[in-house]
Amino acid sequence: MTGPRLLVIDDDPAILLAVRRGLEGRGYRVDQLSLGAEVLETVRRTHPDAVLLDLVLPDADGIDLCRAIRAESMVPIIVLSALGDDPRKVLALDEGADDYVVKPFSMAELEARIRAALRRTTASGSALLTAGPIVVDITKRRVSVRGEEVHLTPREYDLLRMLLSEPGRVLTQR
């Protein structure tokens, strides 16, 4: 299979099976985990195109995992959760999730949300953004100037990435 690679993390075997079968049948490559302890290493090793993450795992908090993934990668994160209350959704989105889908969900909706997340990441083009001597590695979330790494705050990084993603376009403060 040569479609986008997805990492699905959920402790419910029935959900893992249904999501894997549904997405593989639509051309996606699917890796799956049921424990949070393996998530970061798997993201580093497999470089998925998107992560589908349940918030309730037996050994880890999904919000903490979301935060940890986002600290290392700009991979789209779609939360799949039975917890549908607004404060939980807002927290997940604020901590790095790109989307939030409440269980139960239809495979058509899930695939549409995956396509949208993948469009947003490919719309920004290459994994490297450059402007003169400045290079931003989106995958590794690193910035270098003339080959020397520069440490930025998360907000500074996001602002620089946004400016370099839209060359020649006037961006408002909002």
GROMACS .gro file of C-alpha atoms in nm:
model
  174
    1MET     CA    1   0.000   0.000   0.000
    2THR     CA    2   0.133   0.344  -0.087
    3GLY     CA    3  -0.126   0.579   0.065
    4PRO     CA    4  -0.069   0.811   0.360
    5ARG     CA    5   0.061   0.643   0.676
    6LEU     CA    6  -0.157   0.679   0.986
    7LEU     CA    7  -0.083   0.592   1.347
    8VAL     CA    8  -0.396   0.495   1.542
    9ILE     CA    9  -0.370   0.483   1.922
   10ASP     CA   10  -0.664   0.336   2.113
   11ASP     CA   11  -0.695   0.079   2.390
   12ASP     CA   12  -1.020  -0.068   2.253
   13PRO     CA   13  -0.939  -0.362   2.021
   14ALA     CA   14  -1.276  -0.330   1.846
   15ILE     CA   15  -1.211   0.037   1.761
   16LEU     CA   16  -0.858  -0.044   1.641
   17LEU     CA   17  -0.986  -0.323   1.418
   18ALA     CA   18  -1.273  -0.120   1.273
   19VAL     CA   19  -1.060   0.188   1.208
   20ARG     CA   20  -0.776  -0.016   1.059
   21ARG     CA   21  -1.004  -0.213   0.827
   22GLY     CA   22  -1.200   0.096   0.725
   23LEU     CA   23  -0.895   0.306   0.649
   24GLU     CA   24  -0.689   0.032   0.485
   25GLY     CA   25  -0.988  -0.035   0.263
   26ARG     CA   26  -0.965   0.330   0.155
   27GLY     CA   27  -0.594   0.305   0.070
   28TYR     CA   28  -0.427   0.422   0.393
   29ARG     CA   29  -0.136   0.245   0.561
   30VAL     CA   30  -0.228   0.197   0.927
   31ASP     CA   31  -0.005   0.133   1.227
   32GLN     CA   32  -0.176   0.083   1.559
   33LEU     CA   33  -0.090   0.099   1.928
   34SER     CA   34  -0.288   0.036   2.243
   35LEU     CA   35  -0.041   0.182   2.493
   36GLY     CA   36   0.078   0.538   2.532
   37ALA     CA   37   0.429   0.436   2.634
   38GLU     CA   38   0.511   0.340   2.275
   39VAL     CA   39   0.370   0.649   2.103
   40LEU     CA   40   0.666   0.888   2.090
   41GLU     CA   41   0.914   0.623   1.981
   42THR     CA   42   0.673   0.503   1.711
   43VAL     CA   43   0.615   0.858   1.582
   44ARG     CA   44   0.992   0.911   1.565
   45ARG     CA   45   1.052   0.579   1.389
   46THR     CA   46   0.761   0.564   1.142
   47HIS     CA   47   0.702   0.936   1.065
   48PRO     CA   48   0.324   0.900   1.019
   49ASP     CA   49   0.135   1.146   0.800
   50ALA     CA   50  -0.129   1.179   1.074
   51VAL     CA   51  -0.195   1.050   1.426
   52LEU     CA   52  -0.539   0.940   1.550
   53LEU     CA   53  -0.528   0.951   1.929
   54ASP     CA   54  -0.771   0.835   2.196
   55LEU     CA   55  -0.753   1.047   2.511
   56VAL     CA   56  -0.814   0.763   2.756
   57LEU     CA   57  -0.540   0.502   2.757
   58PRO     CA   58  -0.454   0.257   3.036
   59ASP     CA   59  -0.099   0.386   3.085
   60ALA     CA   60  -0.104   0.749   2.969
   61ASP     CA   61  -0.314   1.062   2.946
   62GLY     CA   62  -0.401   1.150   2.587
   63ILE     CA   63  -0.362   1.524   2.651
   64ASP     CA   64  -0.006   1.465   2.777
   65LEU     CA   65   0.067   1.253   2.469
   66CYS     CA   66  -0.077   1.520   2.241
   67ARG     CA   67   0.147   1.780   2.403
   68ALA     CA   68   0.454   1.553   2.377
   69ILE     CA   69   0.393   1.470   2.010
   70ARG     CA   70   0.342   1.837   1.926
   71ALA     CA   71   0.667   1.931   2.102
   72GLU     CA   72   0.856   1.710   1.856
   73SER     CA   73   0.650   1.712   1.538
   74MET     CA   74   0.397   1.904   1.334
   75VAL     CA   75   0.220   1.581   1.233
   76PRO     CA   76  -0.158   1.634   1.229
   77ILE     CA   77  -0.321   1.494   1.544
   78ILE     CA   78  -0.687   1.396   1.534
   79VAL     CA   79  -0.835   1.307   1.871
   80LEU     CA   80  -1.085   1.019   1.872
   81SER     CA   81  -1.264   1.022   2.204
   82ALA     CA   82  -1.585   0.921   2.377
   83LEU     CA   83  -1.537   1.233   2.591
   84GLY     CA   84  -1.735   1.499   2.408
   85ASP     CA   85  -1.762   1.779   2.662
   86ASP     CA   86  -1.649   2.124   2.545
   87PRO     CA   87  -1.379   2.183   2.811
   88ARG     CA   88  -1.206   1.856   2.715
   89LYS     CA   89  -1.225   1.941   2.343
   90VAL     CA   90  -1.087   2.289   2.401
   91LEU     CA   91  -0.804   2.154   2.615
   92ALA     CA   92  -0.704   1.896   2.352
   93LEU     CA   93  -0.710   2.156   2.074
   94ASP     CA   94  -0.513   2.405   2.285
   95GLU     CA   95  -0.251   2.139   2.363
   96GLY     CA   96  -0.180   2.062   1.998
   97ALA     CA   97  -0.462   1.855   1.850
   98ASP     CA   98  -0.569   1.963   1.502
   99ASP     CA   99  -0.916   1.811   1.519
  100TYR     CA  100  -1.147   1.632   1.762
  101VAL     CA  101  -1.391   1.354   1.666
  102VAL     CA  102  -1.640   1.220   1.921
  103LYS     CA  103  -1.712   0.845   1.927
  104PRO     CA  104  -1.914   0.695   1.778
  105PHE     CA  105  -1.827   0.839   1.436
  106SER     CA  106  -1.880   0.732   1.078
  107MET     CA  107  -1.588   0.616   0.868
  108ALA     CA  108  -1.687   0.872   0.601
  109GLU     CA  109  -1.658   1.158   0.851
  110LEU     CA  110  -1.328   1.029   0.988
  111GLU     CA  111  -1.180   0.995   0.641
  112ALA     CA  112  -1.298   1.347   0.548
  113ARG     CA  113  -1.129   1.487   0.859
  114ILE     CA  114  -0.809   1.296   0.776
  115ARG     CA  115  -0.813   1.430   0.420
  116ALA     CA  116  -0.862   1.785   0.553
  117ALA     CA  117  -0.572   1.747   0.798
  118LEU     CA  118  -0.346   1.607   0.526
  119ARG     CA  119  -0.446   1.891   0.290
  120ARG     CA  120  -0.347   2.148   0.551
  121THR     CA  121  -0.003   1.993   0.596
  122THR     CA  122   0.066   1.950   0.225
  123ALA     CA  123  -0.069   2.300   0.147
  124SER     CA  124   0.228   2.442   0.333
  125GLY     CA  125   0.450   2.262   0.082
  126SER     CA  126   0.788   2.124   0.175
  127ALA     CA  127   0.892   2.013   0.522
  128LEU     CA  128   1.161   2.283   0.499
  129LEU     CA  129   1.082   2.652   0.475
  130THR     CA  130   1.362   2.887   0.380
  131ALA     CA  131   1.415   3.261   0.360
  132GLY     CA  132   1.770   3.365   0.286
  133PRO     CA  133   1.990   3.214   0.558
  134ILE     CA  134   1.691   3.103   0.770
  135VAL     CA  135   1.577   2.740   0.749
  136VAL     CA  136   1.274   2.608   0.937
  137ASP     CA  137   1.243   2.229   0.954
  138ILE     CA  138   0.871   2.177   1.010
  139THR     CA  139   0.903   1.804   1.076
  140LYS     CA  140   1.161   1.847   1.352
  141ARG     CA  141   1.033   2.189   1.462
  142ARG     CA  142   1.384   2.336   1.442
  143VAL     CA  143   1.518   2.667   1.313
  144SER     CA  144   1.869   2.741   1.191
  145VAL     CA  145   2.038   3.051   1.061
  146ARG     CA  146   2.347   2.997   0.844
  147GLY     CA  147   2.356   2.636   0.965
  148GLU     CA  148   2.348   2.718   1.337
  149GLU     CA  149   2.043   2.610   1.535
  150VAL     CA  150   1.844   2.894   1.692
  151HIS     CA  151   1.623   2.826   1.993
  152LEU     CA  152   1.283   2.995   1.980
  153THR     CA  153   0.984   2.994   2.213
  154PRO     CA  154   0.684   2.800   2.080
  155ARG     CA  155   0.508   3.127   1.997
  156GLU     CA  156   0.814   3.267   1.817
  157TYR     CA  157   0.846   2.944   1.619
  158ASP     CA  158   0.478   2.944   1.521
  159LEU     CA  159   0.497   3.308   1.412
  160LEU     CA  160   0.812   3.250   1.205
  161ARG     CA  161   0.662   2.940   1.044
  162MET     CA  162   0.344   3.128   0.956
  163LEU     CA  163   0.537   3.418   0.802
  164LEU     CA  164   0.758   3.186   0.595
  165SER     CA  165   0.458   2.976   0.485
  166GLU     CA  166   0.294   3.282   0.330
  167PRO     CA  167   0.573   3.465   0.144
  168GLY     CA  168   0.467   3.794  -0.010
  169ARG     CA  169   0.134   3.795   0.172
  170VAL     CA  170   0.039   4.058   0.426
  171LEU     CA  171  -0.067   3.891   0.750
  172THR     CA  172  -0.270   4.070   1.012
  173GLN     CA  173  -0.205   4.046   1.384
  174ARG     CA  174  -0.498   3.810   1.416
   0.00000   0.00000   0.00000
